mmCIF file of C-alpha atoms in Angstrom:
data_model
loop_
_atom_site.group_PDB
_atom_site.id
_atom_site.type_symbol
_atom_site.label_atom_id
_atom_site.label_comp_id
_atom_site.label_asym_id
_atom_site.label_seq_id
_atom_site.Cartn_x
_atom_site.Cartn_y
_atom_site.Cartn_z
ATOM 1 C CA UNK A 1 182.242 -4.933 -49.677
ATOM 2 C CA UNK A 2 182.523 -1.243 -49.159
ATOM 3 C CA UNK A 3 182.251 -1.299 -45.015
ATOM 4 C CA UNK A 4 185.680 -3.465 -45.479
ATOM 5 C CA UNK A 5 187.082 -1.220 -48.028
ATOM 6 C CA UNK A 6 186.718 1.607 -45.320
ATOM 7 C CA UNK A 7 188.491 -0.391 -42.715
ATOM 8 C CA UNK A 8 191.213 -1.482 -44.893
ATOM 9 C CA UNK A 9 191.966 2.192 -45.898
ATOM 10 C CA UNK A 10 191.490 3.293 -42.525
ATOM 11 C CA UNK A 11 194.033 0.463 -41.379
ATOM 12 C CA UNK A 12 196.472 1.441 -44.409
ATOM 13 C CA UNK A 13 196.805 5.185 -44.431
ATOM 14 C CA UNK A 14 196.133 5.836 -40.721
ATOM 15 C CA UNK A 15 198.451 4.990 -37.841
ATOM 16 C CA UNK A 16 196.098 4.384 -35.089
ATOM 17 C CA UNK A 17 196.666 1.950 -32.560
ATOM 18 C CA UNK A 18 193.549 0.941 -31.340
ATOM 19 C CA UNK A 19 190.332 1.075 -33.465
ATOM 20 C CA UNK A 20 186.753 0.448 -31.946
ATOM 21 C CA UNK A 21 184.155 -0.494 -34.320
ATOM 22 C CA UNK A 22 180.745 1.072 -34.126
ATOM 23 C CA UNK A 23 177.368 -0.024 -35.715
ATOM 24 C CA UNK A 24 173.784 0.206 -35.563
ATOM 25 C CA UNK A 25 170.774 -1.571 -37.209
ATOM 26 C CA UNK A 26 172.271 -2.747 -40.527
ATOM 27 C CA UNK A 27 174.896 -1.157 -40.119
ATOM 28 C CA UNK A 28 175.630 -3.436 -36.988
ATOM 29 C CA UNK A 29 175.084 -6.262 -38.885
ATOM 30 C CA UNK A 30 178.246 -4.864 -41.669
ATOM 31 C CA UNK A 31 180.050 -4.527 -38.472
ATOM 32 C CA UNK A 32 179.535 -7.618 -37.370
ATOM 33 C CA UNK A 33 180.035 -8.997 -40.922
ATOM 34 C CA UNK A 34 183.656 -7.834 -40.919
ATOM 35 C CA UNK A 35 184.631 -9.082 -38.093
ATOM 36 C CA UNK A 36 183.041 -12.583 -39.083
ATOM 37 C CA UNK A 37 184.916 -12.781 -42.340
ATOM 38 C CA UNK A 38 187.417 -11.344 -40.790
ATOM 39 C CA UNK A 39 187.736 -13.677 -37.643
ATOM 40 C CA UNK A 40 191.299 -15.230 -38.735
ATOM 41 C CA UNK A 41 193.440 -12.797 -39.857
ATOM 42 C CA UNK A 42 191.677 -9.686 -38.381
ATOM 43 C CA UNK A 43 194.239 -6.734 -37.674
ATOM 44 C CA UNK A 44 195.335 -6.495 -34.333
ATOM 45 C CA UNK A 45 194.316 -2.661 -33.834
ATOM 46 C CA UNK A 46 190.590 -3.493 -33.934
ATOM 47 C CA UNK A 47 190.040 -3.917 -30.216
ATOM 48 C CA UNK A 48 186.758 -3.793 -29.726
ATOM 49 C CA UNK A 49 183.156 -4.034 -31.430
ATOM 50 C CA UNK A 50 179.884 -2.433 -30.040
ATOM 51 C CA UNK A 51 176.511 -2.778 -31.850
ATOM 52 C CA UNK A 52 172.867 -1.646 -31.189
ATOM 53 C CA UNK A 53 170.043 -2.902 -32.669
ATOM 54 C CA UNK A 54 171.797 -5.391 -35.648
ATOM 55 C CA UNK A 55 170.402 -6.935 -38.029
ATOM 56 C CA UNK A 56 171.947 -9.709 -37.881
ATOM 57 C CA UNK A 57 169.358 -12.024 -39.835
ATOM 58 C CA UNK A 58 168.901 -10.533 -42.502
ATOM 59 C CA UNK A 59 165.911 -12.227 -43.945
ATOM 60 C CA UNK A 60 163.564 -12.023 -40.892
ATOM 61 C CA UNK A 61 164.915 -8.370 -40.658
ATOM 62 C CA UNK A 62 163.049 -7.885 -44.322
ATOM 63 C CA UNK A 63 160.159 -9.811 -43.541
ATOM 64 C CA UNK A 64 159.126 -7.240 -40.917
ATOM 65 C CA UNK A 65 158.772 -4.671 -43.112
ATOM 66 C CA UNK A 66 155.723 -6.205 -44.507
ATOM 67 C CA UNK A 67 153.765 -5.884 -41.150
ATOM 68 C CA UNK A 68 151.538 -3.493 -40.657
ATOM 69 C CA UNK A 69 152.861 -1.953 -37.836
ATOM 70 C CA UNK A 70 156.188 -1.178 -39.586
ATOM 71 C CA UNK A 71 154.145 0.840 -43.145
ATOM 72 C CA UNK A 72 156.296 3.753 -41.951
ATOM 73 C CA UNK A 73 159.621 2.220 -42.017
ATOM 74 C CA UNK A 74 159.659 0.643 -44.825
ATOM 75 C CA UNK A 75 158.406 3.944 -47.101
ATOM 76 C CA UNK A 76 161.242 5.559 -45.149
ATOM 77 C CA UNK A 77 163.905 2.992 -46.468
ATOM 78 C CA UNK A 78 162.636 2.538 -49.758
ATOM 79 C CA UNK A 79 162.673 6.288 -50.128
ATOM 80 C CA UNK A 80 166.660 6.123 -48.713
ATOM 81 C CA UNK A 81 167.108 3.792 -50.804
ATOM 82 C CA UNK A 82 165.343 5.389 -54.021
ATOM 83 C CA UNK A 83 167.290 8.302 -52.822
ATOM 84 C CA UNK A 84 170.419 6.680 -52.785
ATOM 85 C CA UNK A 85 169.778 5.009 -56.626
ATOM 86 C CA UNK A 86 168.812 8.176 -58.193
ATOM 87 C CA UNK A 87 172.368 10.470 -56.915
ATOM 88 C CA UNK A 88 174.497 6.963 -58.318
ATOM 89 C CA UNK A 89 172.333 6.424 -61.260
ATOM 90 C CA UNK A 90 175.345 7.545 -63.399
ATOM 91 C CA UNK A 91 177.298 4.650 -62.134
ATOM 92 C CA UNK A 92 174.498 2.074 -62.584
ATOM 93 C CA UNK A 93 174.935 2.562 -65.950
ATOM 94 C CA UNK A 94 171.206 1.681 -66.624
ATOM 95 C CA UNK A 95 168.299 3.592 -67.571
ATOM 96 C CA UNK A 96 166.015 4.036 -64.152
ATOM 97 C CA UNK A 97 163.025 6.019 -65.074
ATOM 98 C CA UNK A 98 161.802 7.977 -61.906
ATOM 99 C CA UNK A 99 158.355 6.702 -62.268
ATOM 100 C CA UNK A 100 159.981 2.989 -61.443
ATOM 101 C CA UNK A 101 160.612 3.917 -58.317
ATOM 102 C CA UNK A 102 157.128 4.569 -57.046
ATOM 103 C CA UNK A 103 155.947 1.348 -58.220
ATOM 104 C CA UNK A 104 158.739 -0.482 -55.732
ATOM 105 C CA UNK A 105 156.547 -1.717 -52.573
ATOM 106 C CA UNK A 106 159.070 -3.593 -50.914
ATOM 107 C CA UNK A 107 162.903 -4.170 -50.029
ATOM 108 C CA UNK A 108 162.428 -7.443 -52.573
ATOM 109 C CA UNK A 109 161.217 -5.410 -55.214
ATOM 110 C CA UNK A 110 164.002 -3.027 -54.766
ATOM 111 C CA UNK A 111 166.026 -5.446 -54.981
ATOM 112 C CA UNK A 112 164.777 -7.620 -57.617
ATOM 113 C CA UNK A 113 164.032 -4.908 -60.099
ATOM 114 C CA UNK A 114 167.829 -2.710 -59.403
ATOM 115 C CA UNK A 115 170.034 -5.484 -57.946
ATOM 116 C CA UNK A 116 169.767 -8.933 -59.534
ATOM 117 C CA UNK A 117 170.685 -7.261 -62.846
ATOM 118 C CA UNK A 118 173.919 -7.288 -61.180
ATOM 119 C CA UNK A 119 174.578 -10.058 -58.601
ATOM 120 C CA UNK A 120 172.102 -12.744 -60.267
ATOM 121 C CA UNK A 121 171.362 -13.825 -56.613
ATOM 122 C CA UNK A 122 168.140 -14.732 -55.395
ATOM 123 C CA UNK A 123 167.193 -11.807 -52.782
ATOM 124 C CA UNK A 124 166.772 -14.457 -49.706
ATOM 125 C CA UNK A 125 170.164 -15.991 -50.679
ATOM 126 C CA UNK A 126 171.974 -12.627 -50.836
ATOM 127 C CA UNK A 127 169.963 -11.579 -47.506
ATOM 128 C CA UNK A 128 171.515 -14.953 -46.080
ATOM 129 C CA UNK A 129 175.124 -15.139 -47.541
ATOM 130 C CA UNK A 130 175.434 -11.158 -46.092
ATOM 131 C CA UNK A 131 173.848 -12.091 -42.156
ATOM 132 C CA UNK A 132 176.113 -12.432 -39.490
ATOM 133 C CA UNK A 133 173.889 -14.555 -37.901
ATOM 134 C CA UNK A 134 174.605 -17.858 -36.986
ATOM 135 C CA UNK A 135 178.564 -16.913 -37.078
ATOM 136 C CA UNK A 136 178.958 -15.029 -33.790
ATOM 137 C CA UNK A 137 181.079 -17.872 -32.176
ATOM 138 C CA UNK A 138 183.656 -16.707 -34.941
ATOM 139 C CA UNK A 139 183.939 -13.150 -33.579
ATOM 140 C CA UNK A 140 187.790 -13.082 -31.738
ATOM 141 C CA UNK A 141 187.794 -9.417 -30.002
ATOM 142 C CA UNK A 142 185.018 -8.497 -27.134
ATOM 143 C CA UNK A 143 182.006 -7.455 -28.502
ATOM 144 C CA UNK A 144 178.947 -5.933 -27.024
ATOM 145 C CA UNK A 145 175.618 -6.319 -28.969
ATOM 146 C CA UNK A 146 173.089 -3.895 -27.385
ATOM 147 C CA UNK A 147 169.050 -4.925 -28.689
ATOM 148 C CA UNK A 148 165.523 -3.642 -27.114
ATOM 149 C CA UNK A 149 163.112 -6.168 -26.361
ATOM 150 C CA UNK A 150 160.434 -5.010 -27.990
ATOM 151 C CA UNK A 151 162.456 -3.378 -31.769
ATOM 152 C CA UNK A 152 160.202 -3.945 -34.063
ATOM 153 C CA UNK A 153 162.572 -5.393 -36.876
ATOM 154 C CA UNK A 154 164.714 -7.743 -34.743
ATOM 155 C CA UNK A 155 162.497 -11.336 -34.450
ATOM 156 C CA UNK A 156 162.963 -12.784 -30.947
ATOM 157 C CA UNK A 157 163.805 -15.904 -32.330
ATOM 158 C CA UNK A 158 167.053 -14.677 -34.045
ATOM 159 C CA UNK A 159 168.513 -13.125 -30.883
ATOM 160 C CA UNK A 160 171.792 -14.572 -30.304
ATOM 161 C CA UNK A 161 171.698 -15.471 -26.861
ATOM 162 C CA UNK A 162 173.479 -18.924 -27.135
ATOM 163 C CA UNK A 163 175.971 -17.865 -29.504
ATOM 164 C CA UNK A 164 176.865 -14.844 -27.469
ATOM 165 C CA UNK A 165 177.187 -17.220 -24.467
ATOM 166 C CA UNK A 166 179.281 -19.447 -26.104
ATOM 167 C CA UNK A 167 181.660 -16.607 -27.022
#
């Protein structure tokens, strides 16, 4: 994935001795992520890993952007995302008509309609192959996962309490 392509070139063409790794919302979850897959041969100059706010499950992550309360989020990541599809649209090497965007409602959509072209994965499978959650207890440097109570797009039941405890 590209968050350990960045890290691998980082670790290749750089010659720093300790490395902290930094994420936040989805981003935390990448972070995370690495370190997961990571977990048995990671490189000895990442030290440390601090998150706020991941995402680490993925799917219940998604499913709160179809509450009500969270409209404004979710036309604020679809239009990152939109944003993001348009400036690479050369690479995608397929035709995306600028009215398709506005008819996108949700992440799924997105997804379904730009993505699975590509992967030919089922959105909830991809969401669940690419959430750390559930492999915390393979994490081997100190890491500190900083969440709010109340964030509206982390569920309460997929805070990792227990795993982090049993880290």
């Amino acid at each position: 994935n590209d968050y350990a392509r960045v890290i691998e070139t980082i670790l290749a063409n750089y010659d720093y001795q300790e490395i902290f790794l930094i994420g936040y919302s989805t981003g935390g979850n990448l972070t995370v992520k690495y370190v997961v897959d990571k977990s048995e041969d990671i490189n000895p100059r990442i030290k440390k890993v601090f998150v706020t706010s991941p995402a680490l499950h993925l799917v219940s992550t998604m499913e709160q952007f179809n509450l009500p309360m969270n409209h404004l989020y979710l036309r604020g990541f679809l239009s990152f995302m939109f944003k993001r599809l348009w400036i690479g649209r050369k690479a995608y090497q397929r035709e995306i008509k600028f009215s398709d965007l506005f008819a996108i409602k949700s992440p799924e959509q997105f997804y379904d309609k730009f993505c699975y072209p590509w992967t030919k994965i089922k959105f909830v499978d991809y969401l669940t192959e690419h959430s750390a959650c559930g492999h915390l207890s393979r994490v081997k440097v100190p890491m500190v996962i900083v969440d709010s109570i109340d964030d509206p797009f982390l569920d309460p039941r997929f805070y990792p309490y227990l795993q982090a405890m049993e880290n």
